[in-house]
Amino acid sequence: MERPKIIRISGIKDEAEGIKTIFLRHSMVAKPGQFVMLWIPGIDEKPFAVSYSDQKKGEIGLTVAAVGPFSNRLSSMKEGDKVGIRGPYGRGYNLGKNSKQLVMAGGGYGSASLTMLAEEAVSKGCNVKFILGARSKARLVYADRIKKLLGSGNLIITTDDGSAGIKGFVTDALKNLFKAQKVDRVYACGPDRMLKAVSDICNENKIDCEVSIERYMKCGFGLCGHCCVDPIGIRACAEGPVISSAQAAKISELGSYHRVKSSRKEKL
Amino acid sequence: MQIDLSTKILNIRLSNPTILASGVMGVSGAACVYAAKKGAGAIVPKSLGPKEREGHANPVLVEFDKGFLNAVGLPNSGVDNSLGEIEFAMKNAGVPVFPSLFGGTKEEFGYVAERLSTLNPQMLEINLSCPNTASDFGEAFALNEKAAAEVIRIVKSKTKVPIIAKLAPNVPDIKKVARAVVEAGADAISAINTMPGMVINVDVARPVLHNRQGGVSGPALKPVAVNCVYEIHKAVKVPIIGIGGVTTGEDAVEFIMAGACAVEIGTGIYYRGIDVFRKVTAEMEEIMQRNGYSSIKEMVGAAHK
């Protein structure tokens, strides 16, 4: 039934400057890359990638960056407060059958879904390199979690200002990695322009790649049409949010514009 | 037996009688084309108004056991920003596109109709009946036959494009509204829009939809809608497009036998997938085969005998 289930917040964790994870006791099985709709009654309801999933405990975590009225409100909520949740929705990432050498390319809090994917990949015996990009050191999320999972040698940090790791972008580190080692598959989640760049680089190098696209979503289950992308019309919430780089190459708006709440196009 | 699934609305030929309903999917030109490629015989994009509107906050859709409730609030970027989207749909859909429009005043309906007519569409659907804008607009125009007729008259004075009046179910006698809009010049009628409804979440003691009230769509609406089409068919001679809970070929045939010449499908996309149009058309063919009908025309109004 597509309606929110009310749950009390069971825990809150600070991840980085202005970024928190909200934990909910909810035994939902979500694939990495799938998302849920989180409702603050009377305020609004927004999509969130699942960033933690502990099925033994029956708990999921959603990471929120305080950037607008909704996320600020959510960030100020306390343990015990009620929120609504529905989902999971959309297509998650696919771990290819014969893909052993994987690269995660995460920008900002887009690393949420990729961190979960890395956990699954490791449990299936894949080798994972994780490129974690952020504007600055203070905005880095999940670095310790990824280090613990993969070992520090498999985590490559990039920051725009050089305050941690390599000064530069996720795409710079990705290009270097292509020169240094064999890569079977790349997974990317982050800002639109980064996704476009990663997808293009992978297409040029003929490396399988999946990217998780973000568009303004209303219903989350493919009915309202708000998240359809130009010019092919597929729904980010139903055929996506994870799509192949081959599909990404057909989306002219990727890295260029998106639609705001009214549906008007707005340049990125 | 050779079965012809095409249908005609006025002189416009549709390769099959399933039309994408306004309000679902058709936010952009690309989205309209996507639905057309999945088998829709025609497309009605999301309603456009005179100015940009954000619509309501989420949730805008909620499910109950026999359907959905929605209050999206007519978000759109305004007719002037949207002409390119409609043009894209008309150029690329490969099927007829009937733009839908609304206004807050009669004059605004006229303005939007005039702007859309510059694209020369084959028909325009006049959304007299969206129940989700009451706070801005007061009573929906379709709830009052005089107001509805007034809008139709003004639109007719601003365009030569044939117009479809989209009616609301929640009126004492839909025949009266149908007669009034046809007298005012409506070339066709689509019926029905959603029915007012509410779903309350008991754990937070508030309605789920941000707008609190919404419109019921899906299977729960179907018998109400079939009855409205039946009544309208008795009252007027213009072509009728049936809307309300069409999910299967059997649903579509019910509407046609009540008097419709085509059906619009919206919520059915949730239940059957985006290719619901293809599925419904195939199921209609099977029903026609079984009952010895070779064309849609033979079935229109068959239940009135």
PDB file of C-alpha atoms in Angstrom, chain A:
ATOM      1  CA  MET A   1       0.000   0.000   0.000  1.00  0.00           C
ATOM      2  CA  GLU A   2       1.531   3.311  -1.102  1.00  0.00           C
ATOM      3  CA  ARG A   3       1.058   5.245   2.097  1.00  0.00           C
ATOM      4  CA  PRO A   4       3.442   6.378   4.816  1.00  0.00           C
ATOM      5  CA  LYS A   5       4.000   4.208   7.861  1.00  0.00           C
ATOM      6  CA  ILE A   6       4.628   6.245  11.006  1.00  0.00           C
ATOM      7  CA  ILE A   7       7.818   5.405  12.902  1.00  0.00           C
ATOM      8  CA  ARG A   8       9.656   7.120  15.764  1.00  0.00           C
ATOM      9  CA  ILE A   9      13.267   8.140  15.199  1.00  0.00           C
ATOM     10  CA  SER A  10      15.415   5.597  17.062  1.00  0.00           C
ATOM     11  CA  GLY A  11      18.790   7.296  16.787  1.00  0.00           C
ATOM     12  CA  ILE A  12      20.700  10.181  15.241  1.00  0.00           C
ATOM     13  CA  LYS A  13      24.364  10.247  14.221  1.00  0.00           C
ATOM     14  CA  ASP A  14      26.456  13.253  13.176  1.00  0.00           C
ATOM     15  CA  GLU A  15      28.310  12.382   9.965  1.00  0.00           C
ATOM     16  CA  ALA A  16      29.985  15.656   8.980  1.00  0.00           C
ATOM     17  CA  GLU A  17      29.383  19.392   8.996  1.00  0.00           C
ATOM     18  CA  GLY A  18      25.623  19.844   8.489  1.00  0.00           C
ATOM     19  CA  ILE A  19      25.159  16.145   7.641  1.00  0.00           C
ATOM     20  CA  LYS A  20      23.380  13.675   9.931  1.00  0.00           C
ATOM     21  CA  THR A  21      21.978  10.183   9.732  1.00  0.00           C
ATOM     22  CA  ILE A  22      18.500   9.470  11.102  1.00  0.00           C
ATOM     23  CA  PHE A  23      17.906   5.871  12.189  1.00  0.00           C
ATOM     24  CA  LEU A  24      14.476   4.224  12.090  1.00  0.00           C
ATOM     25  CA  ARG A  25      13.411   0.814  13.397  1.00  0.00           C
ATOM     26  CA  HIS A  26      11.934  -0.478  10.198  1.00  0.00           C
ATOM     27  CA  SER A  27      12.499  -3.902   8.732  1.00  0.00           C
ATOM     28  CA  MET A  28      12.577  -2.825   5.120  1.00  0.00           C
ATOM     29  CA  VAL A  29      14.661  -4.689   2.567  1.00  0.00           C
ATOM     30  CA  ALA A  30      16.112  -2.046   0.272  1.00  0.00           C
ATOM     31  CA  LYS A  31      18.706  -2.718  -2.411  1.00  0.00           C
ATOM     32  CA  PRO A  32      21.607  -0.277  -2.523  1.00  0.00           C
ATOM     33  CA  GLY A  33      20.511   2.576  -4.795  1.00  0.00           C
ATOM     34  CA  GLN A  34      16.826   2.280  -3.986  1.00  0.00           C
ATOM     35  CA  PHE A  35      15.192   5.137  -2.122  1.00  0.00           C
ATOM     36  CA  VAL A  36      12.392   5.809   0.333  1.00  0.00           C
ATOM     37  CA  MET A  37      10.036   8.748   0.775  1.00  0.00           C
ATOM     38  CA  LEU A  38      10.316  10.377   4.188  1.00  0.00           C
ATOM     39  CA  TRP A  39       7.325  12.387   5.427  1.00  0.00           C
ATOM     40  CA  ILE A  40       7.332  15.050   8.089  1.00  0.00           C
ATOM     41  CA  PRO A  41       3.568  15.390   8.644  1.00  0.00           C
ATOM     42  CA  GLY A  42       2.343  18.849   7.758  1.00  0.00           C
ATOM     43  CA  ILE A  43       5.675  19.887   6.219  1.00  0.00           C
ATOM     44  CA  ASP A  44       6.585  17.869   3.117  1.00  0.00           C
ATOM     45  CA  GLU A  45       7.857  14.505   1.972  1.00  0.00           C
ATOM     46  CA  LYS A  46      11.164  13.933   0.135  1.00  0.00           C
ATOM     47  CA  PRO A  47      13.155  11.061  -1.365  1.00  0.00           C
ATOM     48  CA  PHE A  48      16.186   9.675   0.491  1.00  0.00           C
ATOM     49  CA  ALA A  49      18.660   6.988  -0.472  1.00  0.00           C
ATOM     50  CA  VAL A  50      18.958   4.317   2.183  1.00  0.00           C
ATOM     51  CA  SER A  51      22.458   4.713   3.639  1.00  0.00           C
ATOM     52  CA  TYR A  52      22.425   2.060   6.377  1.00  0.00           C
ATOM     53  CA  SER A  53      20.473  -1.169   6.509  1.00  0.00           C
ATOM     54  CA  ASP A  54      20.815  -3.532   9.454  1.00  0.00           C
ATOM     55  CA  GLN A  55      18.370  -6.336   8.861  1.00  0.00           C
ATOM     56  CA  LYS A  56      19.258  -8.185  12.078  1.00  0.00           C
ATOM     57  CA  LYS A  57      18.404  -5.134  14.120  1.00  0.00           C
ATOM     58  CA  GLY A  58      15.561  -4.216  11.787  1.00  0.00           C
ATOM     59  CA  GLU A  59      16.901  -0.707  11.368  1.00  0.00           C
ATOM     60  CA  ILE A  60      17.614   1.598   8.439  1.00  0.00           C
ATOM     61  CA  GLY A  61      19.522   4.866   8.267  1.00  0.00           C
ATOM     62  CA  LEU A  62      18.857   7.880   6.069  1.00  0.00           C
ATOM     63  CA  THR A  63      21.500  10.552   5.700  1.00  0.00           C
ATOM     64  CA  VAL A  64      20.387  14.146   5.461  1.00  0.00           C
ATOM     65  CA  ALA A  65      22.322  17.284   4.592  1.00  0.00           C
ATOM     66  CA  ALA A  66      20.725  20.429   5.975  1.00  0.00           C
ATOM     67  CA  VAL A  67      20.351  22.459   2.778  1.00  0.00           C
ATOM     68  CA  GLY A  68      16.720  23.629   2.642  1.00  0.00           C
ATOM     69  CA  PRO A  69      13.617  24.097   4.796  1.00  0.00           C
ATOM     70  CA  PHE A  70      12.723  20.384   4.794  1.00  0.00           C
ATOM     71  CA  SER A  71      16.189  19.032   5.526  1.00  0.00           C
ATOM     72  CA  ASN A  72      16.777  21.705   8.189  1.00  0.00           C
ATOM     73  CA  ARG A  73      13.565  20.658   9.880  1.00  0.00           C
ATOM     74  CA  LEU A  74      14.534  16.998   9.655  1.00  0.00           C
ATOM     75  CA  SER A  75      18.016  17.727  11.010  1.00  0.00           C
ATOM     76  CA  SER A  76      16.517  19.408  14.060  1.00  0.00           C
ATOM     77  CA  MET A  77      14.294  16.423  14.934  1.00  0.00           C
ATOM     78  CA  LYS A  78      15.028  14.352  18.057  1.00  0.00           C
ATOM     79  CA  GLU A  79      14.995  10.717  18.998  1.00  0.00           C
ATOM     80  CA  GLY A  80      11.385   9.664  19.559  1.00  0.00           C
ATOM     81  CA  ASP A  81       9.907  12.127  17.045  1.00  0.00           C
ATOM     82  CA  LYS A  82       7.478  10.654  14.524  1.00  0.00           C
ATOM     83  CA  VAL A  83       8.127  10.551  10.785  1.00  0.00           C
ATOM     84  CA  GLY A  84       6.397   8.679   7.968  1.00  0.00           C
ATOM     85  CA  ILE A  85       8.185   6.355   5.592  1.00  0.00           C
ATOM     86  CA  ARG A  86       7.173   4.524   2.420  1.00  0.00           C
ATOM     87  CA  GLY A  87       9.101   2.524  -0.122  1.00  0.00           C
ATOM     88  CA  PRO A  88      11.576   1.219  -1.113  1.00  0.00           C
ATOM     89  CA  TYR A  89      11.264   2.552  -4.646  1.00  0.00           C
ATOM     90  CA  GLY A  90      13.139   2.499  -7.908  1.00  0.00           C
ATOM     91  CA  ARG A  91      15.878   0.384  -9.397  1.00  0.00           C
ATOM     92  CA  GLY A  92      19.038  -0.121  -7.390  1.00  0.00           C
ATOM     93  CA  TYR A  93      22.556  -0.947  -8.566  1.00  0.00           C
ATOM     94  CA  ASN A  94      23.394  -4.240 -10.217  1.00  0.00           C
ATOM     95  CA  LEU A  95      26.549  -6.062  -9.262  1.00  0.00           C
ATOM     96  CA  GLY A  96      27.534  -7.553 -12.630  1.00  0.00           C
ATOM     97  CA  LYS A  97      28.061 -11.309 -12.643  1.00  0.00           C
ATOM     98  CA  ASN A  98      31.643 -11.255 -13.862  1.00  0.00           C
ATOM     99  CA  SER A  99      32.644  -7.927 -12.407  1.00  0.00           C
ATOM    100  CA  LYS A 100      35.375  -8.294  -9.816  1.00  0.00           C
ATOM    101  CA  GLN A 101      37.247  -4.968  -9.953  1.00  0.00           C
ATOM    102  CA  LEU A 102      34.767  -2.308  -8.946  1.00  0.00           C
ATOM    103  CA  VAL A 103      35.084   1.423  -8.480  1.00  0.00           C
ATOM    104  CA  MET A 104      32.672   3.549  -6.461  1.00  0.00           C
ATOM    105  CA  ALA A 105      32.710   7.229  -7.368  1.00  0.00           C
ATOM    106  CA  GLY A 106      30.806   9.218  -4.762  1.00  0.00           C
ATOM    107  CA  GLY A 107      30.413  12.967  -4.569  1.00  0.00           C
ATOM    108  CA  GLY A 108      29.224  14.615  -1.351  1.00  0.00           C
ATOM    109  CA  TYR A 109      26.463  12.822   0.505  1.00  0.00           C
ATOM    110  CA  GLY A 110      25.795  10.918  -2.747  1.00  0.00           C
ATOM    111  CA  SER A 111      28.161   8.377  -1.244  1.00  0.00           C
ATOM    112  CA  ALA A 112      25.304   7.065   0.912  1.00  0.00           C
ATOM    113  CA  SER A 113      24.020   4.449  -1.513  1.00  0.00           C
ATOM    114  CA  LEU A 114      27.516   3.561  -2.749  1.00  0.00           C
ATOM    115  CA  THR A 115      28.737   2.785   0.741  1.00  0.00           C
ATOM    116  CA  MET A 116      25.940   0.238   1.076  1.00  0.00           C
ATOM    117  CA  LEU A 117      26.775  -1.146  -2.348  1.00  0.00           C
ATOM    118  CA  ALA A 118      30.452  -1.460  -1.365  1.00  0.00           C
ATOM    119  CA  GLU A 119      29.412  -3.480   1.684  1.00  0.00           C
ATOM    120  CA  GLU A 120      27.402  -5.858  -0.493  1.00  0.00           C
ATOM    121  CA  ALA A 121      30.203  -6.110  -3.082  1.00  0.00           C
ATOM    122  CA  VAL A 122      32.793  -6.981  -0.441  1.00  0.00           C
ATOM    123  CA  SER A 123      30.529  -9.680   0.977  1.00  0.00           C
ATOM    124  CA  LYS A 124      30.378 -11.169  -2.535  1.00  0.00           C
ATOM    125  CA  GLY A 125      34.147 -11.195  -2.908  1.00  0.00           C
ATOM    126  CA  CYS A 126      34.625  -8.179  -5.195  1.00  0.00           C
ATOM    127  CA  ASN A 127      37.615  -5.853  -4.987  1.00  0.00           C
ATOM    128  CA  VAL A 128      36.415  -2.320  -4.423  1.00  0.00           C
ATOM    129  CA  LYS A 129      38.182   1.022  -4.802  1.00  0.00           C
ATOM    130  CA  PHE A 130      36.220   3.943  -3.406  1.00  0.00           C
ATOM    131  CA  ILE A 131      36.728   7.483  -4.649  1.00  0.00           C
ATOM    132  CA  LEU A 132      35.151   9.784  -2.119  1.00  0.00           C
ATOM    133  CA  GLY A 133      34.831  13.416  -3.116  1.00  0.00           C
ATOM    134  CA  ALA A 134      33.708  16.452  -1.139  1.00  0.00           C
ATOM    135  CA  ARG A 135      34.040  20.208  -1.220  1.00  0.00           C
ATOM    136  CA  SER A 136      36.258  20.167   1.864  1.00  0.00           C
ATOM    137  CA  LYS A 137      37.464  17.951   4.688  1.00  0.00           C
ATOM    138  CA  ALA A 138      34.623  19.072   6.950  1.00  0.00           C
ATOM    139  CA  ARG A 139      32.057  17.843   4.401  1.00  0.00           C
ATOM    140  CA  LEU A 140      33.500  14.335   3.965  1.00  0.00           C
ATOM    141  CA  VAL A 141      31.055  11.581   4.911  1.00  0.00           C
ATOM    142  CA  TYR A 142      31.573   7.886   5.648  1.00  0.00           C
ATOM    143  CA  ALA A 143      35.405   8.040   5.311  1.00  0.00           C
ATOM    144  CA  ASP A 144      35.915   5.977   8.489  1.00  0.00           C
ATOM    145  CA  ARG A 145      33.167   3.535   7.556  1.00  0.00           C
ATOM    146  CA  ILE A 146      34.713   2.960   4.126  1.00  0.00           C
ATOM    147  CA  LYS A 147      38.246   2.650   5.542  1.00  0.00           C
ATOM    148  CA  LYS A 148      37.046   0.035   7.989  1.00  0.00           C
ATOM    149  CA  LEU A 149      35.351  -1.884   5.189  1.00  0.00           C
ATOM    150  CA  LEU A 150      37.982  -1.657   2.449  1.00  0.00           C
ATOM    151  CA  GLY A 151      41.230  -0.692   4.176  1.00  0.00           C
ATOM    152  CA  SER A 152      42.702   2.765   3.780  1.00  0.00           C
ATOM    153  CA  GLY A 153      44.609   1.741   0.645  1.00  0.00           C
ATOM    154  CA  ASN A 154      41.351   1.347  -1.236  1.00  0.00           C
ATOM    155  CA  LEU A 155      39.914   4.740  -0.301  1.00  0.00           C
ATOM    156  CA  ILE A 156      40.882   7.687  -2.470  1.00  0.00           C
ATOM    157  CA  ILE A 157      39.762  11.027  -1.084  1.00  0.00           C
ATOM    158  CA  THR A 158      39.435  14.128  -3.234  1.00  0.00           C
ATOM    159  CA  THR A 159      38.458  17.597  -2.051  1.00  0.00           C
ATOM    160  CA  ASP A 160      37.835  20.704  -4.127  1.00  0.00           C
ATOM    161  CA  ASP A 161      40.040  22.782  -1.818  1.00  0.00           C
ATOM    162  CA  GLY A 162      42.699  20.183  -1.029  1.00  0.00           C
ATOM    163  CA  SER A 163      41.915  20.168   2.709  1.00  0.00           C
ATOM    164  CA  ALA A 164      41.929  16.359   2.638  1.00  0.00           C
ATOM    165  CA  GLY A 165      43.291  13.793   0.170  1.00  0.00           C
ATOM    166  CA  ILE A 166      43.996  14.902  -3.386  1.00  0.00           C
ATOM    167  CA  LYS A 167      43.032  18.433  -4.431  1.00  0.00           C
ATOM    168  CA  GLY A 168      40.731  17.921  -7.375  1.00  0.00           C
ATOM    169  CA  PHE A 169      37.608  16.135  -8.512  1.00  0.00           C
ATOM    170  CA  VAL A 170      36.346  12.579  -8.375  1.00  0.00           C
ATOM    171  CA  THR A 171      36.736  12.405 -12.158  1.00  0.00           C
ATOM    172  CA  ASP A 172      40.471  13.213 -11.958  1.00  0.00           C
ATOM    173  CA  ALA A 173      40.993  10.317  -9.556  1.00  0.00           C
ATOM    174  CA  LEU A 174      38.884   8.045 -11.771  1.00  0.00           C
ATOM    175  CA  LYS A 175      40.983   8.778 -14.868  1.00  0.00           C
ATOM    176  CA  ASN A 176      44.164   8.017 -12.906  1.00  0.00           C
ATOM    177  CA  LEU A 177      42.697   4.769 -11.668  1.00  0.00           C
ATOM    178  CA  PHE A 178      41.889   3.691 -15.234  1.00  0.00           C
ATOM    179  CA  LYS A 179      45.589   4.136 -16.077  1.00  0.00           C
ATOM    180  CA  ALA A 180      46.770   2.292 -12.973  1.00  0.00           C
ATOM    181  CA  GLN A 181      44.582  -0.807 -12.857  1.00  0.00           C
ATOM    182  CA  LYS A 182      41.951  -2.962 -14.523  1.00  0.00           C
ATOM    183  CA  VAL A 183      38.404  -1.776 -13.825  1.00  0.00           C
ATOM    184  CA  ASP A 184      35.349  -3.920 -14.656  1.00  0.00           C
ATOM    185  CA  ARG A 185      32.619  -1.616 -13.505  1.00  0.00           C
ATOM    186  CA  VAL A 186      32.066   1.867 -12.120  1.00  0.00           C
ATOM    187  CA  TYR A 187      29.208   3.065  -9.927  1.00  0.00           C
ATOM    188  CA  ALA A 188      28.587   6.756  -9.416  1.00  0.00           C
ATOM    189  CA  CYS A 189      26.337   8.869  -7.278  1.00  0.00           C
ATOM    190  CA  GLY A 190      26.675  12.574  -6.621  1.00  0.00           C
ATOM    191  CA  PRO A 191      26.042  15.955  -8.220  1.00  0.00           C
ATOM    192  CA  ASP A 192      24.592  15.956 -11.745  1.00  0.00           C
ATOM    193  CA  ARG A 193      27.668  17.360 -13.477  1.00  0.00           C
ATOM    194  CA  MET A 194      29.873  14.773 -11.816  1.00  0.00           C
ATOM    195  CA  LEU A 195      27.546  11.982 -12.984  1.00  0.00           C
ATOM    196  CA  LYS A 196      27.619  13.299 -16.520  1.00  0.00           C
ATOM    197  CA  ALA A 197      31.418  13.469 -16.462  1.00  0.00           C
ATOM    198  CA  VAL A 198      31.850   9.993 -14.941  1.00  0.00           C
ATOM    199  CA  SER A 199      29.373   8.509 -17.388  1.00  0.00           C
ATOM    200  CA  ASP A 200      31.139  10.137 -20.362  1.00  0.00           C
ATOM    201  CA  ILE A 201      34.582   8.977 -19.211  1.00  0.00           C
ATOM    202  CA  CYS A 202      33.337   5.410 -18.787  1.00  0.00           C
ATOM    203  CA  ASN A 203      31.609   5.429 -22.164  1.00  0.00           C
ATOM    204  CA  GLU A 204      34.813   6.708 -23.822  1.00  0.00           C
ATOM    205  CA  ASN A 205      36.863   3.997 -22.092  1.00  0.00           C
ATOM    206  CA  LYS A 206      34.199   1.326 -22.778  1.00  0.00           C
ATOM    207  CA  ILE A 207      33.856   0.476 -19.099  1.00  0.00           C
ATOM    208  CA  ASP A 208      30.486  -0.620 -17.709  1.00  0.00           C
ATOM    209  CA  CYS A 209      29.041   2.048 -15.502  1.00  0.00           C
ATOM    210  CA  GLU A 210      25.902   2.776 -13.548  1.00  0.00           C
ATOM    211  CA  VAL A 211      24.930   6.190 -12.226  1.00  0.00           C
ATOM    212  CA  SER A 212      22.223   7.156  -9.775  1.00  0.00           C
ATOM    213  CA  ILE A 213      20.353  10.210 -11.010  1.00  0.00           C
ATOM    214  CA  GLU A 214      18.462  12.651  -8.826  1.00  0.00           C
ATOM    215  CA  ARG A 215      15.417  14.579  -9.995  1.00  0.00           C
ATOM    216  CA  TYR A 216      12.542  16.352  -8.218  1.00  0.00           C
ATOM    217  CA  MET A 217      10.229  13.520  -7.219  1.00  0.00           C
ATOM    218  CA  LYS A 218       6.650  13.741  -6.029  1.00  0.00           C
ATOM    219  CA  CYS A 219       4.932  10.342  -5.929  1.00  0.00           C
ATOM    220  CA  GLY A 220       8.044   8.141  -6.093  1.00  0.00           C
ATOM    221  CA  PHE A 221       6.263   5.264  -7.841  1.00  0.00           C
ATOM    222  CA  GLY A 222       6.003   6.324 -11.447  1.00  0.00           C
ATOM    223  CA  LEU A 223       2.579   7.903 -11.664  1.00  0.00           C
ATOM    224  CA  CYS A 224       2.954  11.678 -11.471  1.00  0.00           C
ATOM    225  CA  GLY A 225       5.570  12.001 -14.218  1.00  0.00           C
ATOM    226  CA  HIS A 226       7.432  14.826 -12.538  1.00  0.00           C
ATOM    227  CA  CYS A 227      10.840  13.110 -12.711  1.00  0.00           C
ATOM    228  CA  CYS A 228      10.696  12.160 -16.414  1.00  0.00           C
ATOM    229  CA  VAL A 229      13.943  13.180 -18.112  1.00  0.00           C
ATOM    230  CA  ASP A 230      14.504  14.792 -21.500  1.00  0.00           C
ATOM    231  CA  PRO A 231      14.361  13.703 -24.243  1.00  0.00           C
ATOM    232  CA  ILE A 232      13.711   9.990 -23.644  1.00  0.00           C
ATOM    233  CA  GLY A 233      11.011  10.496 -21.004  1.00  0.00           C
ATOM    234  CA  ILE A 234      11.985   7.688 -18.632  1.00  0.00           C
ATOM    235  CA  ARG A 235      11.056   8.185 -14.967  1.00  0.00           C
ATOM    236  CA  ALA A 236      13.951   8.704 -12.555  1.00  0.00           C
ATOM    237  CA  CYS A 237      11.853   7.064  -9.811  1.00  0.00           C
ATOM    238  CA  ALA A 238      10.780   3.973 -11.766  1.00  0.00           C
ATOM    239  CA  GLU A 239      13.228   3.204 -14.595  1.00  0.00           C
ATOM    240  CA  GLY A 240      15.884   4.847 -12.353  1.00  0.00           C
ATOM    241  CA  PRO A 241      17.277   6.195 -10.144  1.00  0.00           C
ATOM    242  CA  VAL A 242      20.128   3.872 -11.136  1.00  0.00           C
ATOM    243  CA  ILE A 243      20.637   3.797 -14.905  1.00  0.00           C
ATOM    244  CA  SER A 244      23.446   2.610 -17.155  1.00  0.00           C
ATOM    245  CA  SER A 245      25.913   5.100 -18.591  1.00  0.00           C
ATOM    246  CA  ALA A 246      24.572   4.111 -22.026  1.00  0.00           C
ATOM    247  CA  GLN A 247      21.144   5.398 -20.944  1.00  0.00           C
ATOM    248  CA  ALA A 248      22.747   8.397 -19.260  1.00  0.00           C
ATOM    249  CA  ALA A 249      24.329   9.353 -22.579  1.00  0.00           C
ATOM    250  CA  LYS A 250      20.827   9.673 -24.056  1.00  0.00           C
ATOM    251  CA  ILE A 251      19.655  12.091 -21.343  1.00  0.00           C
ATOM    252  CA  SER A 252      20.394  15.551 -22.674  1.00  0.00           C
ATOM    253  CA  GLU A 253      19.421  17.312 -19.437  1.00  0.00           C
ATOM    254  CA  LEU A 254      21.958  15.398 -17.308  1.00  0.00           C
ATOM    255  CA  GLY A 255      24.533  17.879 -16.052  1.00  0.00           C
ATOM    256  CA  SER A 256      22.683  20.699 -17.738  1.00  0.00           C
ATOM    257  CA  TYR A 257      19.230  21.358 -16.261  1.00  0.00           C
ATOM    258  CA  HIS A 258      16.528  19.884 -14.073  1.00  0.00           C
ATOM    259  CA  ARG A 259      12.884  20.636 -13.323  1.00  0.00           C
ATOM    260  CA  VAL A 260      11.789  22.551 -10.255  1.00  0.00           C
ATOM    261  CA  LYS A 261       8.603  21.913  -8.291  1.00  0.00           C
ATOM    262  CA  SER A 262       6.337  23.571 -10.884  1.00  0.00           C
ATOM    263  CA  SER A 263       8.070  21.556 -13.679  1.00  0.00           C
ATOM    264  CA  ARG A 264       9.841  24.615 -15.104  1.00  0.00           C
ATOM    265  CA  LYS A 265      13.317  23.842 -16.375  1.00  0.00           C
ATOM    266  CA  GLU A 266      16.143  25.375 -14.411  1.00  0.00           C
ATOM    267  CA  LYS A 267      19.813  25.406 -15.372  1.00  0.00           C
ATOM    268  CA  LEU A 268      22.141  23.662 -12.937  1.00  0.00           C
TER     269      LEU A 268
END
